[in-house]
Amino acid sequence: QGTLTVGELADKLNKDSSEIIKKLLFLGVMATKNQDLDDDAIELICSEYDVKVEKEIILEDTDFNKYIAEEKEENLIERPAVVTIMGHVDHGKTTLLDAIRESKVTAGEAGGITQHIGAYQIEVDDKKITFLDTPGHEAFTSMRSRGAQVTDLSILVVAADDGVMPQTVEALNHAKAAGVPIIVAVNKMDKDTANPDRVMQELTEYELIPEDWGGDTIFVQLSALQNKGIDELLEMILLIAEMQELKANPKAQAFGTVIEAELDKGRGPVATLLVQNGTLHISDSIVVGNTNGRVRAMLNDIGKRVKTAGPSTPVEITGLNEVPQAGDQFLVFEDEKKARQIGEARHQQAVLATRSEHTKVSLDDLFEHI
Ligand code: GDP
Ligand code: MG
């Protein structure tokens, strides 16, 4: 699709249209003044005049926001909270994630349950909770840099024998900046050197003040290693989630965020998606970041094939043309052709963006009105 006519390009370059038409003819392109030029032709002409192009083509159609409708209250139902675990290295994030998962393995899945994707779902008191495996700060930085917000609630793990450390502060700042509520998990309470009061004291500096001290932050003392305090933590998660009134429309066109993605030798591009609204189905036409495709197969968090994935559900999909990036957003389109067009347009935009990054030359006003 053209972005500029011959005449418009001539104006931008302060040249006569006829001159541009001649140049084009010389390059083997027959064109008239009102003809749309494609990006390659524009670049060719510009290079003839030693003008480097830094383009940002804003194609309204490629903006997902245009397609994501405001949901009517009557279509909304409760959805599970999406939780990330953050904290300083070695304070017990991985151990806690493992302890939570193992504590809630359902009877049918008992024994040999292995997590296949970077997120999992558990059930407590008939309510589900989704945990993301991405280290909290990464989830925040990579995803937020793309404008995605996936986390509803953040668990800040602080080792009781070590106290508040640099990454603890970094993590809590990320959560605060994103407006995500924090539950403090004071871990390693089994250790002789555990000093939970010190942790609470240190965190008051960052306005995380326990209820007992007149604040409103929930602190849970636990030992991830010994599986102590896990149930209490889960209860607190449900409590906060309930207050947040998290909702989604399961009937909408699925929308969400890429948690992780890679190229699999046998299966091609594989992406773990978190569905945030709507329901994702097998053979849905989907645009994911700057690529697109059709959902070929879907696996849930324990590696089972599923046909659908509703709000707050993580699934691994195949069927994309290329590997997207963590933090990319996805959207399903009813019309396969539209999905392909938008995917291709977004791809083209991305390619142009990297190209102009490489040339590092800009011409301030050339295409600013496109
Ligand atoms: P991460 O870097 O935050 O993911 O921390 P890990 O989960 O890998 O834990 C770091 C170390 O602390 C490991 O050796 C764990 O076994 C240990 N650890 C984690 N939780 C506890 C706990 O509750 N008590 C004790 N004593 N050790 C723990
Ligand atoms: Mg870890």
CSV table of N, CA and C in Angstrom, one decimal, residues 95-172:
chain,number,residue,atom,x,y,z
A,95,THR,N,12.2,-21.4,44.5
A,95,THR,CA,11.8,-22.4,45.5
A,95,THR,C,10.3,-22.2,45.8
A,96,LEU,N,9.9,-20.9,45.9
A,96,LEU,CA,8.5,-20.6,46.3
A,96,LEU,C,7.6,-21.0,45.1
A,97,LEU,N,7.9,-20.7,43.9
A,97,LEU,CA,7.1,-21.0,42.7
A,97,LEU,C,6.9,-22.5,42.7
A,98,ASP,N,8.0,-23.3,43.0
A,98,ASP,CA,7.9,-24.7,43.0
A,98,ASP,C,7.0,-25.2,44.1
A,99,ALA,N,7.2,-24.6,45.3
A,99,ALA,CA,6.4,-25.0,46.5
A,99,ALA,C,4.9,-24.8,46.2
A,100,ILE,N,4.6,-23.7,45.6
A,100,ILE,CA,3.2,-23.4,45.4
A,100,ILE,C,2.6,-24.4,44.4
A,101,ARG,N,3.3,-24.6,43.3
A,101,ARG,CA,2.8,-25.6,42.3
A,101,ARG,C,2.6,-26.9,42.9
A,102,GLU,N,3.6,-27.4,43.6
A,102,GLU,CA,3.5,-28.7,44.2
A,102,GLU,C,2.4,-28.9,45.2
A,103,SER,N,2.1,-27.8,45.9
A,103,SER,CA,1.1,-27.8,47.0
A,103,SER,C,-0.3,-28.0,46.4
A,104,LYS,N,-0.4,-27.7,45.2
A,104,LYS,CA,-1.8,-27.6,44.6
A,104,LYS,C,-2.0,-28.6,43.4
A,105,VAL,N,-1.1,-29.5,43.3
A,105,VAL,CA,-1.3,-30.5,42.2
A,105,VAL,C,-2.6,-31.3,42.5
A,106,THR,N,-3.5,-31.3,41.5
A,106,THR,CA,-4.7,-32.1,41.7
A,106,THR,C,-4.5,-33.6,41.6
A,107,ALA,N,-5.3,-34.3,42.3
A,107,ALA,CA,-5.2,-35.8,42.4
A,107,ALA,C,-4.9,-36.4,41.0
A,108,GLY,N,-5.6,-36.0,40.0
A,108,GLY,CA,-5.4,-36.6,38.7
A,108,GLY,C,-4.1,-36.4,38.1
A,109,GLU,N,-3.4,-35.3,38.5
A,109,GLU,CA,-2.2,-35.0,37.9
A,109,GLU,C,-1.0,-35.4,38.8
A,110,ALA,N,-1.3,-36.0,40.0
A,110,ALA,CA,-0.3,-36.3,40.9
A,110,ALA,C,0.8,-37.2,40.3
A,111,GLY,N,2.0,-36.9,40.8
A,111,GLY,CA,3.2,-37.7,40.3
A,111,GLY,C,3.6,-37.2,38.9
A,112,GLY,N,4.8,-36.9,38.8
A,112,GLY,CA,5.4,-36.6,37.5
A,112,GLY,C,4.8,-35.4,36.8
A,113,ILE,N,4.3,-34.5,37.5
A,113,ILE,CA,3.8,-33.3,36.9
A,113,ILE,C,5.0,-32.4,36.6
A,114,THR,N,5.1,-32.1,35.3
A,114,THR,CA,6.2,-31.2,35.0
A,114,THR,C,5.6,-30.0,34.3
A,115,GLN,N,6.2,-28.9,34.6
A,115,GLN,CA,5.7,-27.6,34.0
A,115,GLN,C,6.3,-27.5,32.6
A,116,HIS,N,5.5,-27.2,31.6
A,116,HIS,CA,6.0,-27.1,30.3
A,116,HIS,C,6.2,-25.7,29.8
A,117,ILE,N,5.5,-24.8,30.4
A,117,ILE,CA,5.6,-23.4,29.9
A,117,ILE,C,5.9,-22.5,31.0
A,118,GLY,N,6.2,-21.2,30.7
A,118,GLY,CA,6.7,-20.3,31.7
A,118,GLY,C,5.6,-19.7,32.5
A,119,ALA,N,4.6,-20.4,32.8
A,119,ALA,CA,3.5,-20.0,33.6
A,119,ALA,C,2.7,-21.2,34.0
A,120,TYR,N,2.0,-21.1,35.2
A,120,TYR,CA,1.1,-22.2,35.5
A,120,TYR,C,-0.1,-21.7,36.3
A,121,GLN,N,-1.1,-22.5,36.4
A,121,GLN,CA,-2.3,-22.2,37.1
A,121,GLN,C,-2.6,-23.2,38.2
A,122,ILE,N,-3.0,-22.7,39.3
A,122,ILE,CA,-3.4,-23.6,40.4
A,122,ILE,C,-4.8,-23.3,40.8
A,123,GLU,N,-5.4,-24.1,41.6
A,123,GLU,CA,-6.7,-23.9,42.1
A,123,GLU,C,-6.7,-24.0,43.6
A,124,VAL,N,-7.3,-22.9,44.3
A,124,VAL,CA,-7.4,-22.9,45.7
A,124,VAL,C,-8.9,-22.5,46.0
A,125,ASP,N,-9.5,-23.3,46.8
A,125,ASP,CA,-10.9,-23.0,47.2
A,125,ASP,C,-11.8,-22.7,45.9
A,126,ASP,N,-11.6,-23.5,44.9
A,126,ASP,CA,-12.4,-23.4,43.7
A,126,ASP,C,-12.1,-22.1,42.9
A,127,LYS,N,-11.0,-21.5,43.3
A,127,LYS,CA,-10.6,-20.3,42.5
A,127,LYS,C,-9.2,-20.5,41.9
A,128,LYS,N,-9.1,-20.0,40.7
A,128,LYS,CA,-7.8,-20.2,40.1
A,128,LYS,C,-6.8,-19.0,40.3
A,129,ILE,N,-5.6,-19.3,40.3
A,129,ILE,CA,-4.6,-18.2,40.3
A,129,ILE,C,-3.5,-18.6,39.3
A,130,THR,N,-3.1,-17.6,38.5
A,130,THR,CA,-2.1,-17.8,37.5
A,130,THR,C,-0.8,-17.3,37.9
A,131,PHE,N,0.3,-18.1,37.9
A,131,PHE,CA,1.6,-17.6,38.3
A,131,PHE,C,2.5,-17.5,37.0
A,132,LEU,N,3.2,-16.4,36.9
A,132,LEU,CA,4.1,-16.3,35.8
A,132,LEU,C,5.5,-16.6,36.3
A,133,ASP,N,6.2,-17.3,35.5
A,133,ASP,CA,7.5,-17.8,35.9
A,133,ASP,C,8.6,-16.8,35.6
A,134,THR,N,8.4,-15.8,34.7
A,134,THR,CA,9.4,-14.8,34.4
A,134,THR,C,9.8,-14.1,35.7
A,135,PRO,N,11.1,-14.0,35.8
A,135,PRO,CA,11.5,-13.2,37.0
A,135,PRO,C,10.7,-11.9,37.0
A,136,GLY,N,10.2,-11.5,38.1
A,136,GLY,CA,9.3,-10.4,38.2
A,136,GLY,C,9.8,-9.1,37.5
A,137,HIS,N,11.1,-8.8,37.7
A,137,HIS,CA,11.6,-7.5,37.2
A,137,HIS,C,11.6,-7.6,35.6
A,138,GLU,N,11.9,-8.8,35.1
A,138,GLU,CA,11.9,-8.9,33.6
A,138,GLU,C,10.5,-8.8,33.1
A,139,ALA,N,9.6,-9.4,33.8
A,139,ALA,CA,8.2,-9.3,33.4
A,139,ALA,C,7.8,-7.8,33.3
A,140,PHE,N,8.3,-7.1,34.3
A,140,PHE,CA,7.9,-5.7,34.3
A,140,PHE,C,8.6,-4.9,33.2
A,141,THR,N,10.0,-5.1,33.1
A,141,THR,CA,10.7,-4.3,32.2
A,141,THR,C,10.4,-4.6,30.7
A,142,SER,N,10.6,-5.9,30.4
A,142,SER,CA,10.4,-6.2,29.0
A,142,SER,C,9.0,-6.0,28.5
A,143,MET,N,8.0,-6.3,29.4
A,143,MET,CA,6.6,-6.2,29.0
A,143,MET,C,6.2,-4.7,29.0
A,144,ARG,N,6.6,-4.1,30.1
A,144,ARG,CA,6.1,-2.7,30.2
A,144,ARG,C,6.7,-1.8,29.1
A,145,SER,N,7.9,-2.2,28.7
A,145,SER,CA,8.6,-1.4,27.7
A,145,SER,C,7.7,-1.5,26.4
A,146,ARG,N,6.9,-2.5,26.3
A,146,ARG,CA,6.1,-2.6,25.1
A,146,ARG,C,4.6,-2.2,25.4
A,147,GLY,N,4.5,-1.7,26.6
A,147,GLY,CA,3.2,-1.2,26.9
A,147,GLY,C,2.2,-2.2,27.4
A,148,ALA,N,2.7,-3.4,27.7
A,148,ALA,CA,1.9,-4.5,28.1
A,148,ALA,C,1.8,-4.5,29.7
A,149,GLN,N,0.7,-4.8,30.2
A,149,GLN,CA,0.6,-4.9,31.6
A,149,GLN,C,-0.1,-6.2,31.9
A,150,VAL,N,0.6,-7.2,32.4
A,150,VAL,CA,0.0,-8.5,32.6
A,150,VAL,C,-0.3,-8.8,34.0
A,151,THR,N,0.5,-8.2,34.9
A,151,THR,CA,0.5,-8.6,36.3
A,151,THR,C,-0.6,-7.9,37.1
A,152,ASP,N,-1.4,-8.7,37.9
A,152,ASP,CA,-2.4,-8.1,38.7
A,152,ASP,C,-1.9,-7.9,40.1
A,153,LEU,N,-0.9,-8.7,40.5
A,153,LEU,CA,-0.5,-8.8,41.9
A,153,LEU,C,1.0,-9.3,41.9
A,154,SER,N,1.7,-8.7,42.8
A,154,SER,CA,3.2,-9.1,42.8
A,154,SER,C,3.5,-9.6,44.2
A,155,ILE,N,4.3,-10.7,44.2
A,155,ILE,CA,4.8,-11.2,45.5
A,155,ILE,C,6.2,-10.8,45.6
A,156,LEU,N,6.6,-10.0,46.7
A,156,LEU,CA,7.9,-9.6,46.9
A,156,LEU,C,8.6,-10.5,47.9
A,157,VAL,N,9.5,-11.4,47.4
A,157,VAL,CA,10.1,-12.3,48.3
A,157,VAL,C,11.4,-11.7,48.9
A,158,VAL,N,11.4,-11.7,50.3
A,158,VAL,CA,12.6,-11.1,50.9
A,158,VAL,C,13.1,-12.2,51.9
A,159,ALA,N,14.3,-12.6,51.8
A,159,ALA,CA,14.9,-13.6,52.8
A,159,ALA,C,15.1,-13.0,54.1
A,160,ALA,N,14.5,-13.7,55.1
A,160,ALA,CA,14.5,-13.1,56.5
A,160,ALA,C,15.9,-13.0,57.1
A,161,ASP,N,16.8,-13.8,56.5
A,161,ASP,CA,18.2,-13.7,57.0
A,161,ASP,C,19.1,-12.7,56.3
A,162,ASP,N,18.5,-12.1,55.3
A,162,ASP,CA,19.3,-11.3,54.4
A,162,ASP,C,18.8,-9.8,54.4
A,163,GLY,N,17.5,-9.7,54.5
A,163,GLY,CA,16.8,-8.4,54.5
A,163,GLY,C,16.7,-7.8,53.1
A,164,VAL,N,16.4,-6.5,53.1
A,164,VAL,CA,16.2,-5.8,51.8
A,164,VAL,C,17.5,-5.5,51.1
A,165,MET,N,17.6,-6.0,49.9
A,165,MET,CA,18.8,-5.9,49.1
A,165,MET,C,18.5,-5.1,47.8
A,166,PRO,N,19.5,-4.7,47.0
A,166,PRO,CA,19.3,-3.8,45.9
A,166,PRO,C,18.1,-4.3,44.9
A,167,GLN,N,18.1,-5.6,44.6
A,167,GLN,CA,17.1,-6.0,43.7
A,167,GLN,C,15.7,-6.0,44.3
A,168,THR,N,15.7,-6.1,45.6
A,168,THR,CA,14.4,-6.0,46.3
A,168,THR,C,13.8,-4.6,46.1
A,169,VAL,N,14.6,-3.6,46.2
A,169,VAL,CA,14.2,-2.2,46.0
A,169,VAL,C,13.8,-2.0,44.5
A,170,GLU,N,14.7,-2.5,43.6
A,170,GLU,CA,14.4,-2.4,42.2
A,170,GLU,C,13.0,-3.0,41.9
A,171,ALA,N,12.8,-4.2,42.4
A,171,ALA,CA,11.5,-4.9,42.1
A,171,ALA,C,10.3,-4.2,42.7
A,172,LEU,N,10.4,-3.7,43.9
A,172,LEU,CA,9.3,-3.0,44.5
A,172,LEU,C,9.0,-1.7,43.7
